[in-house]
């Protein structure tokens, strides 16, 4: 299943003995968030490929298929076909999710030629931005799933308590036993039994891992603390083994679920996956300001703190590639836009520099502006609105620009890190939209008319699209209705109490500041 609004897609590599069915609730939860997601049936546990006869009454003692049982390498081929389409054709960023032994498939499939970082270095857009391991097997390079969990001293092979082998032993098929108990603990008995009925079989996976994205792709791991298939002590030891390697970036999450958090902790899994994907998606990120009129669209400046010139060029590749693909031309110099150039004709419209300090970059790219030439008001635009309802947002912006001399500007930011004093709507915002209307030094009646137009019409269009949202106080409308909630959110009562404690006489006052209503 898929949704075309998401900035990245998720490809799920399911575990051994599984079909996609236990992952359907998780896929639906991702889709409800506007996230494109896929979970293909992998050959190694596909009964149709295991020569078991009647699928409703499979016989696991039959001879192997003519070409042998499917292995993990066959699983990788299926996943790679999806990755090629998403990355190469659709120019999508991708997060791979590997559950249980499917972690091996995800690791093997994350080849350098599909990784976002290596593709940017070659001038391509999109790629694999991260691997999320859901209680997965972190298999070292040079090992297989089977070899990693078996003794190295030649002693008797280990058979997990949830597995049973048939007449051919390790050369044949294994299926599960007590699947409801081991794989689906945390569900009610009837539901666990139902999903037990979806489990299949697999031969021990002996494909050897020859790819090492642990050191080149951001990774995350979800520890399942009530896991009976892969107890948390094993999960933590694998994390420690990979985490101590130089270059490995491995974020760790925890939950109290068993081996199927996609069923028992669905919303929580979506939340931590989104958190990881957002961080991975914004690695080496930048701040960008844009200006939109009814005649032009300008982005300036784009500022990447701690980002080199080469890295910033790489970050712009997807944007420039899309412009080229759609035959959208952009100006080569600011002289094409005299109003924006302001006499600086020699400055290129696409130019990247490095500066030793923020102050130096600010002086170079921000020209002196009379701050009183516009009346402004703003609204924080959530990422979900851009992902799921972009047409309505564009319609609102066109309505604002079509009304006359207004402009729309914005600052694209990522402020997902928690902070106790800032309005929480910042945490889910993609950009701060600022609307400007003209300001006259000689006609105050006109100023009043434009101010009311800004409050009652232009900003109302954005507020209708962002119920319960907010605005940035330094670029907010001075007539902002319900400023307490719009500017401060749930923190306003606490901030008001602090104001009353330290400034009981209200010596400090500003429009729409804390306590200004009194």
Coordinates of N, CA, C and O in Angstrom, one line a residue, residues 123-213:
X123 N 25.8 13.2 -7.6 CA 24.8 14.2 -8.3 C 23.4 13.7 -8.4 O 22.6 14.3 -9.1
X124 N 23.1 12.6 -7.7 CA 21.7 12.1 -7.8 C 20.9 12.5 -6.6 O 21.4 12.8 -5.5
X125 N 19.6 12.4 -6.8 CA 18.7 12.8 -5.6 C 18.1 11.5 -5.1 O 18.0 10.5 -5.8
X126 N 17.8 11.5 -3.8 CA 17.0 10.4 -3.1 C 17.9 9.2 -2.9 O 19.0 9.1 -3.5
X127 N 17.5 8.3 -2.0 CA 18.2 7.1 -1.6 C 17.8 6.7 -0.3 O 16.9 7.2 0.4
X128 N 18.5 5.6 0.2 CA 18.2 5.1 1.5 C 18.8 6.0 2.6 O 20.0 6.2 2.6
X129 N 18.0 6.5 3.4 CA 18.4 7.5 4.5 C 18.6 6.9 5.8 O 19.2 7.5 6.7
X130 N 18.1 5.6 6.0 CA 18.3 5.0 7.3 C 17.8 3.6 7.3 O 17.0 3.2 6.5
X131 N 18.3 2.8 8.3 CA 17.8 1.4 8.6 C 17.3 1.4 10.0 O 18.0 1.7 10.9
X132 N 16.0 1.0 10.1 CA 15.4 0.8 11.5 C 15.2 -0.7 11.8 O 14.6 -1.4 11.0
X133 N 15.9 -1.1 12.8 CA 15.8 -2.5 13.2 C 14.8 -2.7 14.3 O 14.9 -2.2 15.4
X134 N 13.8 -3.5 14.0 CA 12.7 -3.8 15.0 C 13.0 -5.1 15.6 O 12.8 -6.2 15.0
X135 N 13.6 -5.1 16.8 CA 14.1 -6.3 17.5 C 14.7 -7.3 16.4 O 14.4 -8.4 16.3
X136 N 15.7 -6.7 15.7 CA 16.2 -7.4 14.5 C 17.6 -8.0 14.8 O 18.2 -7.7 15.9
X137 N 18.0 -8.9 13.9 CA 19.3 -9.6 14.1 C 20.4 -8.7 13.4 O 20.4 -8.5 12.2
X138 N 21.3 -8.2 14.2 CA 22.4 -7.4 13.7 C 23.5 -8.3 13.4 O 24.5 -8.5 14.2
X139 N 23.5 -8.9 12.2 CA 24.5 -9.9 11.8 C 25.7 -9.2 11.4 O 25.7 -8.3 10.5
X140 N 26.9 -9.7 11.8 CA 28.2 -9.1 11.4 C 28.5 -9.5 9.9 O 28.0 -10.5 9.4
X141 N 29.3 -8.6 9.3 CA 29.7 -9.0 7.9 C 30.5 -10.2 8.0 O 31.3 -10.5 8.9
X142 N 30.3 -11.1 7.1 CA 31.0 -12.4 7.0 C 30.2 -13.5 7.7 O 30.7 -14.7 7.7
X143 N 29.1 -13.2 8.3 CA 28.3 -14.3 9.0 C 26.9 -14.3 8.3 O 26.5 -13.4 7.5
X144 N 26.2 -15.5 8.5 CA 24.8 -15.6 8.0 C 24.0 -15.6 9.3 O 24.5 -15.7 10.4
X145 N 22.7 -15.5 9.1 CA 21.8 -15.6 10.3 C 22.0 -16.9 11.0 O 22.1 -17.0 12.2
X146 N 22.1 -18.0 10.2 CA 22.3 -19.3 10.8 C 23.6 -19.4 11.6 O 23.7 -19.8 12.7
X147 N 24.7 -19.1 10.9 CA 26.0 -19.2 11.5 C 26.2 -18.4 12.7 O 26.9 -18.8 13.7
X148 N 25.6 -17.2 12.7 CA 25.8 -16.2 13.8 C 25.3 -16.8 15.1 O 25.9 -16.6 16.2
X149 N 24.2 -17.5 15.1 CA 23.6 -18.0 16.3 C 24.0 -19.5 16.7 O 23.4 -20.0 17.6
X150 N 24.9 -20.1 15.9 CA 25.3 -21.4 16.2 C 26.7 -21.5 16.8 O 27.5 -20.5 16.6
X151 N 27.0 -22.5 17.6 CA 28.3 -22.6 18.2 C 29.4 -22.6 17.2 O 29.3 -23.2 16.1
X152 N 30.5 -22.0 17.6 CA 31.7 -22.0 16.6 C 32.7 -23.1 17.0 O 33.7 -23.3 16.2
X153 N 32.4 -23.8 18.0 CA 33.4 -24.9 18.4 C 33.0 -26.3 18.0 O 33.6 -27.3 18.4
X154 N 32.0 -26.4 17.1 CA 31.6 -27.7 16.6 C 30.7 -28.4 17.5 O 30.3 -29.6 17.2
X155 N 30.3 -27.9 18.6 CA 29.4 -28.5 19.6 C 28.0 -28.6 19.0 O 27.7 -28.1 17.9
X156 N 27.1 -29.3 19.7 CA 25.8 -29.6 19.2 C 25.0 -28.3 18.8 O 25.1 -27.3 19.5
X157 N 24.3 -28.4 17.7 CA 23.6 -27.2 17.2 C 22.5 -26.8 18.1 O 21.9 -27.6 18.8
X158 N 22.2 -25.5 18.1 CA 21.2 -24.9 19.0 C 19.9 -24.8 18.2 O 19.9 -24.3 17.1
X159 N 18.8 -25.3 18.7 CA 17.5 -25.2 18.1 C 16.6 -24.3 19.1 O 16.4 -24.7 20.2
X160 N 16.2 -23.2 18.6 CA 15.4 -22.3 19.5 C 14.1 -23.0 19.9 O 13.6 -23.9 19.2
X161 N 13.6 -22.6 21.1 CA 12.4 -23.3 21.6 C 11.1 -23.1 20.8 O 10.2 -23.8 20.9
X162 N 11.1 -22.1 19.9 CA 10.0 -21.8 19.1 C 10.0 -22.5 17.7 O 9.2 -22.2 16.9
X163 N 11.1 -23.3 17.5 CA 11.3 -23.9 16.2 C 11.2 -25.4 16.3 O 11.5 -26.0 17.3
X164 N 10.7 -26.0 15.2 CA 10.8 -27.5 15.1 C 11.2 -27.8 13.6 O 10.6 -27.3 12.7
X165 N 12.2 -28.7 13.5 CA 12.7 -29.1 12.2 C 12.0 -30.4 11.8 O 11.5 -31.1 12.7
X166 N 12.0 -30.7 10.6 CA 11.3 -31.8 10.1 C 12.3 -32.9 9.6 O 13.5 -32.8 10.0
X167 N 12.0 -33.8 8.7 CA 12.8 -35.0 8.5 C 14.2 -34.7 8.0 O 15.1 -35.5 8.2
X168 N 14.4 -33.6 7.3 CA 15.7 -33.3 6.7 C 16.5 -32.4 7.6 O 17.6 -32.0 7.2
X169 N 16.1 -32.2 8.8 CA 16.9 -31.4 9.8 C 17.2 -30.0 9.2 O 16.4 -29.4 8.6
X170 N 18.5 -29.6 9.5 CA 19.0 -28.3 9.0 C 19.0 -28.2 7.5 O 19.2 -27.1 7.0
X171 N 18.9 -29.3 6.8 CA 18.9 -29.3 5.3 C 17.5 -29.1 4.8 O 17.4 -28.9 3.6
X172 N 16.5 -29.1 5.7 CA 15.2 -29.0 5.2 C 14.5 -27.8 5.8 O 15.2 -26.7 6.0
X173 N 13.2 -27.9 6.1 CA 12.4 -26.8 6.6 C 12.3 -26.8 8.1 O 12.2 -27.9 8.7
X174 N 12.2 -25.6 8.6 CA 11.7 -25.5 10.0 C 10.4 -24.7 10.0 O 10.2 -23.8 9.2
X175 N 9.6 -25.0 11.0 CA 8.4 -24.2 11.2 C 8.3 -23.9 12.6 O 9.2 -24.2 13.4
X176 N 7.3 -23.2 13.0 CA 7.2 -22.7 14.4 C 6.4 -23.6 15.3 O 5.5 -24.4 14.8
X177 N 6.6 -23.5 16.6 CA 5.7 -24.1 17.5 C 5.4 -23.1 18.7 O 6.2 -22.3 19.0
X178 N 4.2 -23.2 19.2 CA 3.8 -22.3 20.2 C 4.0 -20.8 19.7 O 4.4 -19.9 20.4
X179 N 3.6 -20.6 18.5 CA 3.8 -19.3 17.9 C 3.0 -18.2 18.6 O 3.5 -17.1 18.7
X180 N 1.8 -18.5 19.1 CA 1.1 -17.5 19.8 C 1.8 -17.0 21.0 O 1.9 -15.8 21.4
X181 N 2.5 -17.9 21.7 CA 3.2 -17.6 22.9 C 4.5 -16.8 22.6 O 4.7 -15.8 23.3
X182 N 5.2 -17.3 21.7 CA 6.5 -16.7 21.4 C 6.5 -15.4 20.5 O 7.2 -14.4 20.8
X183 N 5.7 -15.5 19.5 CA 5.8 -14.4 18.5 C 4.8 -13.3 18.8 O 5.0 -12.2 18.4
X184 N 3.6 -13.7 19.4 CA 2.5 -12.7 19.5 C 2.1 -12.5 21.0 O 0.9 -12.2 21.2
X185 N 3.0 -12.7 21.9 CA 2.7 -12.4 23.3 C 2.4 -10.9 23.4 O 3.0 -10.0 22.8
X186 N 1.4 -10.6 24.2 CA 0.9 -9.2 24.3 C -0.4 -9.0 23.7 O -1.1 -8.0 23.9
X187 N -0.8 -9.9 22.8 CA -2.2 -9.9 22.2 C -3.1 -10.7 23.0 O -2.6 -11.6 23.8
X188 N -4.4 -10.5 22.9 CA -5.3 -11.4 23.5 C -5.2 -12.8 22.9 O -4.7 -12.9 21.8
X189 N -5.7 -13.8 23.6 CA -5.5 -15.2 23.2 C -6.0 -15.5 21.8 O -5.3 -16.1 20.9
X190 N -7.2 -15.0 21.5 CA -7.8 -15.3 20.2 C -7.0 -14.6 19.0 O -6.8 -15.2 18.0
X191 N -6.6 -13.4 19.3 CA -5.9 -12.7 18.2 C -4.5 -13.3 18.0 O -4.1 -13.4 16.9
X192 N -3.9 -13.7 19.1 CA -2.6 -14.3 19.0 C -2.7 -15.6 18.3 O -1.8 -16.0 17.4
X193 N -3.7 -16.4 18.5 CA -3.9 -17.7 17.8 C -4.2 -17.4 16.3 O -3.7 -18.2 15.5
X194 N -4.9 -16.4 16.0 CA -5.2 -16.0 14.6 C -3.9 -15.8 13.9 O -3.7 -16.4 12.8
X195 N -3.0 -15.0 14.5 CA -1.8 -14.6 13.8 C -0.8 -15.8 13.8 O 0.0 -15.9 12.9
X196 N -0.9 -16.7 14.8 CA -0.1 -17.9 14.8 C -0.5 -18.7 13.5 O 0.4 -19.3 12.9
X197 N -1.7 -18.7 13.1 CA -2.1 -19.4 11.9 C -1.6 -18.8 10.6 O -1.7 -19.4 9.5
X198 N -1.0 -17.6 10.6 CA -0.4 -17.0 9.4 C 1.1 -17.4 9.3 O 1.7 -17.0 8.3
X199 N 1.7 -18.0 10.3 CA 3.1 -18.3 10.2 C 3.3 -19.5 9.3 O 2.5 -20.3 9.1
X200 N 4.5 -19.5 8.6 CA 4.8 -20.5 7.6 C 6.0 -21.3 8.0 O 6.1 -21.8 9.1
X201 N 7.0 -21.4 7.1 CA 8.2 -22.2 7.4 C 9.3 -21.6 6.6 O 9.2 -20.6 5.8
X202 N 10.5 -22.0 6.9 CA 11.7 -21.5 6.2 C 12.9 -22.5 6.4 O 12.9 -23.2 7.4
X203 N 13.8 -22.5 5.5 CA 15.0 -23.2 5.7 C 16.0 -22.3 6.5 O 15.9 -21.1 6.4
X204 N 16.9 -22.8 7.3 CA 17.9 -22.0 7.9 C 18.6 -21.1 6.9 O 19.0 -21.5 5.8
X205 N 18.7 -19.8 7.2 CA 19.2 -18.8 6.3 C 20.7 -18.8 6.3 O 21.3 -18.4 7.3
X206 N 21.3 -19.2 5.2 CA 22.8 -19.4 5.2 C 23.5 -18.4 4.3 O 24.7 -18.4 4.1
X207 N 22.8 -17.4 3.7 CA 23.4 -16.4 2.9 C 24.3 -15.6 3.8 O 24.0 -15.1 4.9
X208 N 25.6 -15.3 3.3 CA 26.6 -14.6 4.1 C 26.5 -13.1 3.8 O 26.4 -12.7 2.6
X209 N 26.5 -12.3 4.8 CA 26.4 -10.9 4.7 C 27.7 -10.3 4.1 O 28.8 -10.5 4.7
X210 N 27.6 -9.6 3.0 CA 28.9 -9.0 2.4 C 28.7 -7.5 2.2 O 29.4 -6.9 1.4
X211 N 27.8 -6.9 2.9 CA 27.5 -5.5 2.8 C 27.6 -4.9 4.2 O 27.1 -5.5 5.2
X212 N 28.1 -3.7 4.3 CA 28.3 -3.1 5.7 C 27.7 -1.7 5.8 O 28.5 -0.7 5.9
X213 N 26.4 -1.5 5.7 CA 25.8 -0.2 5.8 C 25.8 0.3 7.2 O 25.5 1.5 7.5

